[in-house]
CSV table of C-alpha atoms in Angstrom, one decimal:
chain,number,residue,atom,x,y,z
N,165,MET,CA,0.0,0.0,0.0
N,166,ASN,CA,1.1,3.6,-0.6
N,167,SER,CA,0.1,4.8,2.9
N,168,SER,CA,1.9,3.8,6.1
N,169,PRO,CA,0.2,2.7,9.3
N,170,SER,CA,-0.7,5.6,11.6
N,171,SER,CA,0.6,5.8,15.1
N,172,MET,CA,-2.9,5.2,16.4
N,173,LEU,CA,-2.7,1.6,15.4
N,174,SER,CA,-2.5,-1.1,18.1
N,175,THR,CA,-0.1,-4.0,17.8
N,176,THR,CA,-3.0,-6.1,16.3
N,177,GLU,CA,-3.7,-3.6,13.5
N,178,ASN,CA,0.0,-3.2,12.8
N,179,ARG,CA,0.2,-7.0,12.4
N,180,LEU,CA,-2.6,-6.8,9.9
N,181,PHE,CA,-0.5,-4.7,7.5
N,182,ASP,CA,2.2,-7.4,7.5
N,183,GLN,CA,0.6,-10.4,5.6
N,184,SER,CA,3.8,-12.4,5.4
N,185,ALA,CA,2.7,-14.7,8.2
N,186,LEU,CA,-0.6,-15.3,6.5
N,187,SER,CA,1.1,-15.9,3.2
N,188,ASP,CA,3.5,-18.4,4.8
N,189,LEU,CA,0.6,-20.2,6.5
N,190,ALA,CA,-1.4,-20.6,3.3
N,191,GLN,CA,1.7,-21.8,1.4
N,192,ARG,CA,2.5,-24.4,4.1
N,193,LEU,CA,-1.1,-25.6,3.9
N,194,VAL,CA,-0.9,-26.1,0.1
N,195,GLU,CA,2.4,-27.9,0.4
N,196,ALA,CA,1.2,-30.1,3.2
N,197,ALA,CA,-1.9,-31.1,1.1
N,198,ARG,CA,0.3,-32.1,-1.8
N,199,ARG,CA,2.5,-34.2,0.5
N,200,ALA,CA,-0.6,-35.9,1.9
N,201,GLY,CA,-1.6,-37.0,-1.6
N,202,ALA,CA,-3.7,-34.1,-3.1
N,203,ASP,CA,-3.5,-33.6,-6.8
N,204,ALA,CA,-4.2,-29.9,-6.4
N,205,ALA,CA,-5.1,-27.6,-3.6
N,206,ASP,CA,-5.7,-24.0,-2.6
N,207,ALA,CA,-5.7,-22.2,0.7
N,208,VAL,CA,-7.4,-19.1,2.0
N,209,ALA,CA,-6.1,-17.3,5.1
N,210,VAL,CA,-8.1,-14.5,6.6
N,211,ARG,CA,-7.3,-12.1,9.5
N,212,GLY,CA,-9.5,-9.4,10.8
N,213,VAL,CA,-10.2,-7.0,13.7
N,214,SER,CA,-13.3,-5.0,14.3
N,215,GLN,CA,-14.7,-2.8,17.0
N,216,GLY,CA,-18.2,-1.3,17.4
N,217,VAL,CA,-20.1,1.0,19.8
N,218,GLU,CA,-23.8,1.1,20.3
N,219,VAL,CA,-25.5,4.0,22.2
N,220,ARG,CA,-29.1,4.7,23.3
N,221,ASP,CA,-30.4,7.7,25.2
N,222,GLY,CA,-27.0,9.4,25.4
N,223,ARG,CA,-25.3,6.4,27.0
N,224,VAL,CA,-23.1,3.6,25.6
N,225,GLU,CA,-25.1,0.4,25.7
N,226,GLU,CA,-22.4,-1.9,24.2
N,227,SER,CA,-18.8,-1.7,23.1
N,228,GLU,CA,-17.2,-4.7,21.6
N,229,ARG,CA,-14.1,-5.7,19.8
N,230,SER,CA,-13.2,-8.9,18.0
N,231,GLU,CA,-10.1,-10.2,16.2
N,232,GLY,CA,-9.0,-13.5,14.9
N,233,ASP,CA,-7.4,-15.6,12.2
N,234,ASP,CA,-9.1,-18.3,10.1
N,235,VAL,CA,-7.8,-20.6,7.4
N,236,GLY,CA,-9.5,-22.8,4.9
N,237,LEU,CA,-8.0,-25.5,2.7
N,238,ARG,CA,-9.6,-27.0,-0.4
N,239,VAL,CA,-8.0,-30.2,-1.8
N,240,LEU,CA,-8.7,-32.2,-5.0
N,241,VAL,CA,-8.0,-35.9,-5.4
N,242,GLY,CA,-8.9,-36.8,-9.0
N,243,GLN,CA,-12.4,-35.4,-9.4
N,244,ARG,CA,-13.2,-35.4,-5.8
N,245,GLN,CA,-13.1,-32.3,-3.5
N,246,ALA,CA,-13.1,-31.5,0.2
N,247,VAL,CA,-12.9,-28.2,2.1
N,248,VAL,CA,-11.8,-27.9,5.8
N,249,SER,CA,-11.2,-24.9,8.0
N,250,THR,CA,-9.7,-24.1,11.4
N,251,ASN,CA,-8.6,-21.2,13.5
N,252,ASP,CA,-6.0,-23.3,15.3
N,253,VAL,CA,-2.7,-23.6,13.4
N,254,SER,CA,-0.4,-24.3,16.3
N,255,GLY,CA,2.1,-27.2,16.5
N,256,ASP,CA,1.5,-29.8,13.7
N,257,ALA,CA,-2.1,-28.6,13.0
N,258,VAL,CA,-1.2,-27.7,9.4
N,259,THR,CA,-0.1,-31.3,8.6
N,260,LYS,CA,-3.2,-32.8,10.4
N,261,LEU,CA,-5.5,-30.4,8.6
N,262,ALA,CA,-4.1,-31.3,5.2
N,263,GLU,CA,-4.2,-35.1,6.0
N,264,ARG,CA,-7.8,-34.8,7.1
N,265,ALA,CA,-8.8,-32.9,4.0
N,266,VAL,CA,-7.2,-35.4,1.7
N,267,ALA,CA,-8.9,-38.3,3.6
N,268,MET,CA,-12.3,-36.5,3.2
N,269,ALA,CA,-11.7,-35.9,-0.5
N,270,ARG,CA,-11.0,-39.6,-1.2
N,271,VAL,CA,-14.4,-40.6,0.0
N,272,ALA,CA,-16.3,-37.7,-1.5
N,273,PRO,CA,-18.4,-38.3,-4.6
N,274,ASP,CA,-17.0,-37.6,-8.0
N,275,ASP,CA,-17.7,-34.2,-9.5
N,276,LYS,CA,-16.4,-33.7,-13.0
N,277,TYR,CA,-16.7,-29.9,-12.8
N,278,VAL,CA,-14.4,-29.3,-9.8
N,279,GLY,CA,-10.9,-28.1,-10.2
N,280,LEU,CA,-8.6,-25.1,-9.9
N,281,ALA,CA,-8.7,-22.2,-12.3
N,282,ASP,CA,-6.9,-22.4,-15.6
N,283,PRO,CA,-3.4,-20.8,-15.0
N,284,ALA,CA,-3.9,-18.7,-18.1
N,285,LEU,CA,-6.8,-16.9,-16.4
N,286,LEU,CA,-5.1,-16.1,-13.1
N,287,ALA,CA,-4.6,-12.4,-12.1
N,288,ARG,CA,-1.1,-11.0,-12.7
N,289,ASP,CA,-1.7,-7.3,-12.1
N,290,PHE,CA,-2.9,-6.1,-8.7
N,291,PRO,CA,-3.8,-2.4,-9.0
N,292,ASP,CA,-4.0,-0.3,-5.9
N,293,LEU,CA,-7.8,0.2,-5.3
N,294,ASP,CA,-7.2,2.4,-2.2
N,295,LEU,CA,-9.2,0.1,0.1
N,296,LEU,CA,-7.2,0.7,3.3
N,297,ASP,CA,-7.6,3.6,5.6
N,298,PRO,CA,-4.6,3.5,7.9
N,299,ASN,CA,-6.3,5.9,10.4
N,300,VAL,CA,-8.2,3.6,12.6
N,301,PRO,CA,-10.6,5.5,14.9
N,302,ALA,CA,-10.2,4.9,18.7
N,303,THR,CA,-13.2,3.7,20.7
N,304,SER,CA,-13.7,7.2,22.0
N,305,GLU,CA,-14.1,8.5,18.5
N,306,LEU,CA,-16.6,5.7,17.7
N,307,GLU,CA,-18.6,6.8,20.8
N,308,ARG,CA,-18.5,10.4,19.7
N,309,ARG,CA,-19.8,9.5,16.2
N,310,ALA,CA,-22.6,7.3,17.6
N,311,LEU,CA,-23.7,9.9,20.2
N,312,ALA,CA,-23.6,12.7,17.6
N,313,ALA,CA,-25.8,10.7,15.2
N,314,GLU,CA,-28.3,9.9,18.0
N,315,ALA,CA,-28.4,13.6,19.1
N,316,ALA,CA,-29.1,14.8,15.5
N,317,ALA,CA,-31.9,12.3,15.2
N,318,LEU,CA,-33.5,13.3,18.5
N,319,ALA,CA,-33.2,17.0,17.5
N,320,VAL,CA,-35.6,16.5,14.6
N,321,LYS,CA,-39.1,17.9,15.5
N,322,GLY,CA,-41.5,15.0,15.8
N,323,VAL,CA,-39.0,12.4,16.9
N,324,THR,CA,-40.2,11.0,20.3
N,325,LYS,CA,-37.4,8.6,21.1
N,326,SER,CA,-34.2,7.1,20.0
N,327,GLY,CA,-34.0,3.6,18.4
N,328,GLY,CA,-30.3,3.6,19.1
N,329,ALA,CA,-27.2,4.6,17.1
N,330,SER,CA,-23.9,2.8,16.4
N,331,ALA,CA,-20.5,3.4,14.9
N,332,SER,CA,-18.0,0.7,13.8
N,333,ALA,CA,-14.6,0.2,12.3
N,334,GLY,CA,-12.7,-2.8,11.1
N,335,MET,CA,-9.8,-4.0,9.1
N,336,GLY,CA,-9.2,-7.3,7.4
N,337,GLY,CA,-6.7,-9.1,5.3
N,338,MET,CA,-6.9,-12.2,3.0
N,339,VAL,CA,-4.4,-14.3,1.2
N,340,LEU,CA,-5.0,-16.9,-1.5
N,341,VAL,CA,-2.4,-19.5,-2.5
N,342,THR,CA,-2.9,-22.3,-5.1
N,343,SER,CA,-0.8,-25.2,-6.1
N,344,THR,CA,-0.8,-23.9,-9.6
N,345,GLY,CA,1.4,-21.0,-8.4
N,346,PHE,CA,-1.0,-18.2,-7.7
N,347,HIS,CA,-0.3,-16.0,-4.7
N,348,GLY,CA,-2.5,-13.0,-4.1
N,349,SER,CA,-3.5,-10.9,-1.1
N,350,TYR,CA,-5.4,-7.8,-0.2
N,351,LEU,CA,-6.2,-5.6,2.8
N,352,ARG,CA,-9.4,-3.5,3.3
N,353,SER,CA,-10.8,-1.4,6.0
N,354,SER,CA,-14.4,-0.6,6.8
N,355,GLN,CA,-16.1,2.1,8.8
N,356,GLY,CA,-19.8,2.8,9.4
N,357,ILE,CA,-22.3,5.0,11.3
N,358,SER,CA,-26.1,4.3,11.7
N,359,ALA,CA,-29.0,5.7,13.6
N,360,THR,CA,-32.6,4.8,14.1
N,361,ALA,CA,-35.4,7.1,15.3
N,362,ILE,CA,-39.0,6.6,16.5
N,363,ALA,CA,-42.0,8.9,16.2
N,364,GLY,CA,-45.3,8.6,18.0
N,365,GLU,CA,-46.4,6.3,20.8
N,366,GLY,CA,-47.8,2.9,21.4
N,367,THR,CA,-49.4,1.2,18.3
N,368,GLY,CA,-49.0,4.5,16.4
N,369,MET,CA,-45.2,4.4,16.5
N,370,GLU,CA,-43.2,4.7,13.3
N,371,ARG,CA,-39.5,4.1,12.9
N,372,ASP,CA,-36.9,4.6,10.2
N,373,TYR,CA,-33.1,4.7,9.9
N,374,ASP,CA,-30.2,5.8,7.9
N,375,PHE,CA,-26.6,4.7,7.7
N,376,THR,CA,-23.3,5.3,5.9
N,377,SER,CA,-20.4,2.9,5.3
N,378,ALA,CA,-17.2,3.1,3.4
N,379,PRO,CA,-13.6,1.7,3.5
N,380,HIS,CA,-12.3,5.2,4.3
N,381,GLY,CA,-13.6,7.3,7.2
N,382,GLY,CA,-13.2,10.4,5.1
N,383,ASP,CA,-15.9,9.1,2.7
N,384,LEU,CA,-18.5,8.6,5.4
N,385,LEU,CA,-21.5,11.0,5.7
N,386,SER,CA,-21.1,13.0,8.9
N,387,PRO,CA,-22.9,11.5,12.1
N,388,GLU,CA,-25.1,14.7,12.1
N,389,VAL,CA,-26.2,14.1,8.5
N,390,VAL,CA,-27.0,10.4,9.2
N,391,GLY,CA,-28.9,11.2,12.4
N,392,ARG,CA,-30.9,14.0,10.9
N,393,SER,CA,-31.8,11.9,7.9
N,394,ALA,CA,-33.0,9.1,10.1
N,395,GLY,CA,-35.1,11.5,12.1
N,396,GLU,CA,-36.6,13.2,9.0
N,397,ARG,CA,-37.4,9.8,7.4
N,398,THR,CA,-39.2,8.7,10.6
N,399,VAL,CA,-41.3,11.8,11.0
N,400,ALA,CA,-42.3,11.7,7.3
N,401,ARG,CA,-43.7,8.2,7.8
N,402,TYR,CA,-45.9,9.3,10.8
N,403,ASN,CA,-49.7,8.8,10.7
N,404,PRO,CA,-49.7,6.7,7.5
N,405,ARG,CA,-52.9,6.0,5.5
N,406,LYS,CA,-54.3,2.9,3.8
N,407,VAL,CA,-55.0,2.8,0.1
N,408,GLU,CA,-57.4,0.8,-2.1
N,409,THR,CA,-56.1,-2.0,-4.2
N,410,CYS,CA,-55.2,-0.6,-7.6
N,411,LYS,CA,-52.7,-0.8,-10.6
N,412,VAL,CA,-50.4,2.2,-10.7
N,413,PRO,CA,-46.9,3.4,-11.6
N,414,VAL,CA,-44.5,2.6,-8.7
N,415,VAL,CA,-41.4,4.7,-8.1
N,416,PHE,CA,-38.5,3.2,-6.0
N,417,ASP,CA,-36.4,5.4,-3.8
N,418,PRO,CA,-32.7,4.9,-4.4
N,419,ARG,CA,-32.4,3.1,-1.0
N,420,VAL,CA,-34.6,0.3,-2.3
N,421,ALA,CA,-34.2,0.6,-6.1
N,422,GLY,CA,-31.0,-1.4,-5.9
N,423,SER,CA,-33.1,-4.4,-4.8
N,424,LEU,CA,-34.3,-4.7,-8.4
N,425,VAL,CA,-30.8,-5.0,-9.6
N,426,GLY,CA,-30.2,-7.6,-6.9
N,427,HIS,CA,-33.1,-9.7,-8.3
N,428,LEU,CA,-31.5,-9.7,-11.8
N,429,VAL,CA,-28.2,-10.7,-10.4
N,430,GLY,CA,-29.7,-13.5,-8.4
N,431,ALA,CA,-31.3,-14.8,-11.6
N,432,ILE,CA,-28.1,-14.8,-13.6
N,433,ASN,CA,-26.0,-16.5,-11.0
N,434,GLY,CA,-24.3,-19.4,-12.8
N,435,ALA,CA,-25.3,-21.9,-10.1
N,436,SER,CA,-29.0,-21.1,-10.8
N,437,ILE,CA,-28.5,-21.3,-14.5
N,438,ALA,CA,-26.7,-24.7,-14.2
N,439,ARG,CA,-29.5,-26.1,-12.1
N,440,LYS,CA,-32.1,-24.6,-14.5
N,441,THR,CA,-33.8,-22.9,-11.5
N,442,SER,CA,-33.8,-19.3,-12.9
N,443,PHE,CA,-36.6,-17.7,-14.9
N,444,LEU,CA,-33.8,-16.2,-17.1
N,445,LYS,CA,-32.1,-19.5,-18.0
N,446,ASP,CA,-32.9,-19.1,-21.7
N,447,LYS,CA,-32.5,-15.3,-21.9
N,448,LEU,CA,-28.8,-14.7,-22.5
N,449,GLY,CA,-28.3,-12.3,-25.3
N,450,GLN,CA,-31.9,-11.1,-25.3
N,451,GLN,CA,-33.4,-7.7,-24.8
N,452,LEU,CA,-34.8,-7.6,-21.3
N,453,PHE,CA,-34.7,-3.8,-20.7
N,454,ALA,CA,-35.1,-0.6,-22.6
N,455,ARG,CA,-32.1,0.3,-24.7
N,456,ASN,CA,-31.0,3.1,-22.4
N,457,ILE,CA,-30.4,0.6,-19.5
N,458,ARG,CA,-26.9,-0.5,-18.5
N,459,ILE,CA,-26.2,-2.5,-15.3
N,460,ILE,CA,-22.5,-2.6,-14.3
N,461,ASP,CA,-20.5,-4.8,-12.1
N,462,ASP,CA,-17.2,-3.1,-11.2
N,463,PRO,CA,-14.8,-5.0,-8.9
N,464,LEU,CA,-12.0,-2.5,-9.7
N,465,ARG,CA,-13.8,0.7,-8.5
N,466,LYS,CA,-11.5,2.6,-6.2
N,467,ARG,CA,-12.6,2.7,-2.6
N,468,GLY,CA,-15.6,0.4,-3.5
N,469,LEU,CA,-17.3,-1.5,-0.7
N,470,ARG,CA,-16.8,-4.8,-2.5
N,471,SER,CA,-13.7,-4.1,-4.6
N,472,GLN,CA,-10.9,-6.6,-5.1
N,473,THR,CA,-8.3,-7.4,-7.8
N,474,PHE,CA,-8.9,-11.2,-8.1
N,475,ASP,CA,-11.6,-13.6,-7.3
N,476,ALA,CA,-11.7,-16.5,-4.8
N,477,GLU,CA,-10.0,-18.8,-7.3
N,478,GLY,CA,-7.3,-16.3,-8.2
N,479,VAL,CA,-8.9,-15.3,-11.5
N,480,ALA,CA,-8.4,-11.8,-12.8
N,481,VAL,CA,-11.6,-9.6,-12.4
N,482,LYS,CA,-12.8,-6.8,-14.7
N,483,LYS,CA,-15.5,-4.2,-15.0
N,484,THR,CA,-18.5,-5.8,-16.9
N,485,ALA,CA,-21.7,-4.6,-18.3
N,486,LEU,CA,-24.1,-7.3,-17.2
N,487,VAL,CA,-26.8,-5.5,-19.2
N,488,ASP,CA,-25.8,-3.3,-22.1
N,489,GLU,CA,-28.3,-1.3,-24.1
N,490,GLY,CA,-31.0,-3.4,-22.4
N,491,VAL,CA,-29.5,-6.8,-23.5
N,492,LEU,CA,-28.4,-9.4,-21.0
N,493,THR,CA,-24.8,-10.1,-21.8
N,494,THR,CA,-23.5,-12.7,-19.4
N,495,TRP,CA,-24.0,-15.0,-16.5
N,496,LEU,CA,-22.0,-14.7,-13.2
N,497,LEU,CA,-19.6,-17.7,-13.3
N,498,ASP,CA,-17.0,-19.4,-11.2
N,499,CYS,CA,-14.9,-22.2,-12.6
N,500,ALA,CA,-17.2,-25.1,-11.7
N,501,THR,CA,-20.4,-23.5,-13.0
N,502,ALA,CA,-18.6,-22.3,-16.1
N,503,ARG,CA,-17.4,-25.9,-16.8
N,504,GLU,CA,-20.9,-27.2,-16.3
N,505,LEU,CA,-22.3,-24.7,-18.8
N,506,GLY,CA,-19.4,-25.2,-21.3
N,507,LEU,CA,-18.3,-21.6,-20.8
N,508,THR,CA,-15.3,-19.8,-19.2
N,509,THR,CA,-15.4,-18.3,-15.7
N,510,THR,CA,-16.2,-14.6,-15.5
N,511,GLY,CA,-14.1,-14.2,-12.4
N,512,HIS,CA,-17.0,-14.0,-10.0
N,513,ALA,CA,-16.0,-16.7,-7.5
N,514,HIS,CA,-16.5,-15.9,-3.9
N,515,ARG,CA,-15.8,-18.2,-0.9
N,516,GLY,CA,-15.4,-18.3,2.9
N,517,VAL,CA,-12.8,-20.4,4.6
N,518,SER,CA,-15.3,-23.2,5.1
N,519,SER,CA,-16.9,-23.3,1.7
N,520,SER,CA,-16.0,-24.1,-1.9
N,521,PRO,CA,-16.2,-21.2,-4.4
N,522,SER,CA,-19.5,-20.1,-5.7
N,523,PRO,CA,-20.5,-17.2,-8.0
N,524,GLY,CA,-21.4,-13.7,-6.8
N,525,PRO,CA,-21.2,-10.0,-7.7
N,526,TYR,CA,-19.0,-7.1,-6.7
N,527,ASN,CA,-19.9,-3.4,-6.9
N,528,LEU,CA,-23.2,-3.2,-8.8
N,529,HIS,CA,-24.9,-0.2,-10.2
N,530,LEU,CA,-27.7,0.8,-12.5
N,531,GLU,CA,-26.5,3.7,-14.7
N,532,ALA,CA,-28.3,6.9,-14.2
N,533,GLY,CA,-30.9,8.2,-16.7
N,534,THR,CA,-31.6,11.7,-17.8
N,535,PRO,CA,-34.8,12.9,-16.0
N,536,THR,CA,-34.6,14.3,-12.5
N,537,PRO,CA,-36.7,12.4,-9.8
N,538,ALA,CA,-39.3,15.2,-10.0
N,539,GLU,CA,-39.5,14.9,-13.8
N,540,LEU,CA,-39.8,11.1,-13.4
N,541,ILE,CA,-43.0,11.4,-11.3
N,542,SER,CA,-44.4,14.7,-12.8
N,543,ASP,CA,-47.0,13.0,-15.1
N,544,ILE,CA,-48.2,10.4,-12.5
N,545,LYS,CA,-51.8,11.2,-11.6
N,546,GLN,CA,-52.0,8.4,-9.0
N,547,GLY,CA,-49.0,6.3,-8.0
N,548,PHE,CA,-46.9,5.0,-5.1
N,549,TYR,CA,-43.4,6.0,-4.0
N,550,VAL,CA,-41.6,3.1,-2.2
N,551,THR,CA,-39.1,3.9,0.6
N,552,ASP,CA,-39.1,0.6,2.4
N,553,LEU,CA,-39.6,-3.1,1.4
N,554,ILE,CA,-40.5,-5.9,3.7
N,555,GLY,CA,-40.1,-9.7,3.2
N,556,SER,CA,-38.6,-11.6,0.3
N,557,GLY,CA,-41.5,-12.7,-1.8
N,558,VAL,CA,-39.6,-13.0,-5.1
N,559,ASN,CA,-39.6,-16.3,-6.9
N,560,GLY,CA,-36.4,-16.7,-8.8
N,561,VAL,CA,-37.7,-19.7,-10.7
N,562,THR,CA,-40.8,-18.1,-12.1
N,563,GLY,CA,-40.0,-14.4,-11.8
N,564,ASP,CA,-43.1,-13.6,-9.8
N,565,TYR,CA,-42.6,-10.5,-7.6
N,566,SER,CA,-44.6,-9.7,-4.5
N,567,ARG,CA,-43.3,-7.7,-1.5
N,568,GLY,CA,-44.6,-5.8,1.4
N,569,ALA,CA,-43.9,-2.1,1.2
N,570,SER,CA,-44.4,1.4,2.7
N,571,GLY,CA,-43.8,4.8,1.3
N,572,PHE,CA,-45.8,7.7,0.0
N,573,TRP,CA,-48.8,8.3,-2.3
N,574,ILE,CA,-48.2,10.2,-5.5
N,575,GLU,CA,-50.9,12.5,-6.6
N,576,ASN,CA,-50.8,14.8,-9.7
N,577,GLY,CA,-47.0,14.5,-9.9
N,578,GLU,CA,-46.4,15.3,-6.2
N,579,ILE,CA,-45.4,13.1,-3.3
N,580,THR,CA,-48.2,13.6,-0.7
N,581,TYR,CA,-49.1,11.5,2.4
N,582,PRO,CA,-47.4,8.4,3.9
N,583,VAL,CA,-48.8,4.9,3.1
N,584,SER,CA,-48.1,1.7,4.9
N,585,GLU,CA,-49.2,-2.0,4.9
N,586,VAL,CA,-49.4,-2.5,1.2
N,587,THR,CA,-48.0,-5.1,-1.2
N,588,ILE,CA,-46.6,-4.4,-4.6
N,589,ALA,CA,-46.8,-7.3,-7.1
N,590,GLY,CA,-45.9,-8.0,-10.7
N,591,HIS,CA,-43.5,-10.0,-12.8
N,592,LEU,CA,-39.8,-9.3,-13.1
N,593,PHE,CA,-40.0,-9.5,-16.9
N,594,GLU,CA,-42.5,-6.6,-16.9
N,595,ILE,CA,-40.6,-4.8,-14.2
N,596,PHE,CA,-37.3,-5.0,-16.2
N,597,LYS,CA,-39.0,-4.0,-19.4
N,598,SER,CA,-40.6,-0.8,-18.0
N,599,MET,CA,-37.7,0.4,-15.8
N,600,GLN,CA,-36.9,4.1,-16.1
N,601,PRO,CA,-34.0,5.5,-14.0
N,602,ALA,CA,-33.6,9.1,-12.9
N,603,ASN,CA,-30.3,11.1,-12.9
N,604,ASN,CA,-29.6,10.9,-9.1
N,605,LEU,CA,-27.2,7.9,-8.9
N,606,GLU,CA,-24.9,8.0,-5.8
N,607,PHE,CA,-22.4,5.3,-4.8
N,608,ARG,CA,-23.3,4.6,-1.1
N,609,TYR,CA,-24.0,0.8,-1.0
N,610,GLY,CA,-22.9,-2.5,-2.5
N,611,ILE,CA,-25.7,-2.2,-5.0
N,612,ASN,CA,-26.4,1.3,-6.2
N,613,ALA,CA,-29.3,2.7,-8.3
N,614,PRO,CA,-31.0,6.1,-8.8
N,615,THR,CA,-34.7,6.6,-8.3
N,616,VAL,CA,-36.5,4.1,-10.6
N,617,ARG,CA,-40.0,4.2,-12.1
N,618,ILE,CA,-41.9,1.0,-12.9
N,619,GLU,CA,-45.2,1.0,-14.8
N,620,GLY,CA,-48.3,-0.9,-13.9
N,621,LEU,CA,-47.6,-2.8,-10.7
N,622,THR,CA,-50.5,-4.0,-8.6
N,623,LEU,CA,-50.7,-2.3,-5.3
N,624,GLY,CA,-52.5,-4.5,-2.8
N,625,GLY,CA,-54.2,-2.3,-0.1
N,626,ARG,CA,-57.4,-2.6,1.9
C-alpha cells in the first residue's frame, strides 16, 4: 500500500499490515496437502479485527471488539473435492488439517466440474484500489460518532425517542495461494455509522433509519447528517394511511431501487443457471430492458465496498456490463459452473474459509438516466413512491414479484401523504421492461441505483 500505518494503530492492527505470516501459512497448507496426496489444492487465510459501539439515550449500551485468524484448505483428489477450515494452526495442526482434508476428498463423490482455475486466467496485475484507511478510529471516536448521530436524530421535530445509534470500524486481510502458483492478497478497512429514530407512541409508532459505510472514514457521511436523515425519514412516515387495491406506476427510492438489480443478479448466477432454476435461464443475449439501460459490475472501483483485484480462485476480475443497451450479456460464473455450462469463468468466484467457491457479484450499479426524480413522477396522476420493502416474496424460478412495502402516495405529480401496509406485485420480466432510471445515482451501497420508475404494478391495499 502507498500509505503507512498511523501511530494510532495497536499491535494487532500493525500486524494486519504485514501479511507475510498469513502468506506463509497458506503456502504451508498447500504444500502439506500435496505431500498428503492431493493432486491440487488452494488455501485461504483470513485475518480481521473489528470494533463497534452502540448507544441509546445518550449512553453507551455496548462496546465490543473482535479479532482472529481463520484458514480454509480445499483439496482435490482426482475429481473429488473437500474443504476444511480451522482457527488453530499451532504445532502440527497444518499437517493434520491437510491429511484430514485429503482423507475426506478420497471418500467424496466424483464431480467432473471441480478443479482449480486455468493458470492462463489467473490475475497477474494487482492495481491499488485504495481500500485501506490507515487511520483507525479509537473507541472514544466511535462513541463520539454514535452519540452525535443519535443527538441529531432526536433534534428533529416530531421524533419522540431514539432507536439507538452505532459506529464501527474494522480491518481485514486475505491471502489466497494455489498449487498452480497463484499467490494473491489484499487488505481492506471498513467504517460505518447508523441511527434509528422513532416517532409517535404505542401502536401508532413509526421508525426509520439511515446509515453510511465506506472503506475510508473520510468518505462517510457525517454523524449529524446520518442522524438528521434518520429523524426526518421517521417523521415523514408518521400517521400513514391505507389505500385501495389498484394498478399504478410505482417509483422506487434509491435506497430500495438497488433491490431490483439484486433480483436480476440472483437470476443470472451461474449456479441457478446450471440447475435450471432461474426464470432467465434461456434469456442470455436477449433484450430484457429498454435500450438506455446499463447495469454494471465493477470490482475495480477505487474505494468500493466490494472491490478486489482477483476472485476467490485467483482469476483476474474486470468491469463488466451485465446488461448493455438493455441486453443481458453474461452469467456470473466461477470455474465449476462455467465448466458445467461449457463456458469460461467470468471471475465471479467468492468463498469463505469453510466453503468451496460459488459465483457472486462485486460493486453493482444501474447507470443513471436523464430525468430528475421530480420529472420522473411529474406525469403520474395516481402512484406509489416506495421507501421501504418488507419480506422476500420474489420467486427466482418463475420471476413472480410480491413484496410488502411502505412509502408515500403520489398525486398529480407530487409526493403527498405516507402509506403503509401494502404489497406491490408484478412479474420481473415486466418490471425490467418498463424500468426508467432518474439522474440521481450515488455510490453509497454495495448495489447502487438512482430513483427508478416501474409501470403498472399491482398495489394490494385494503
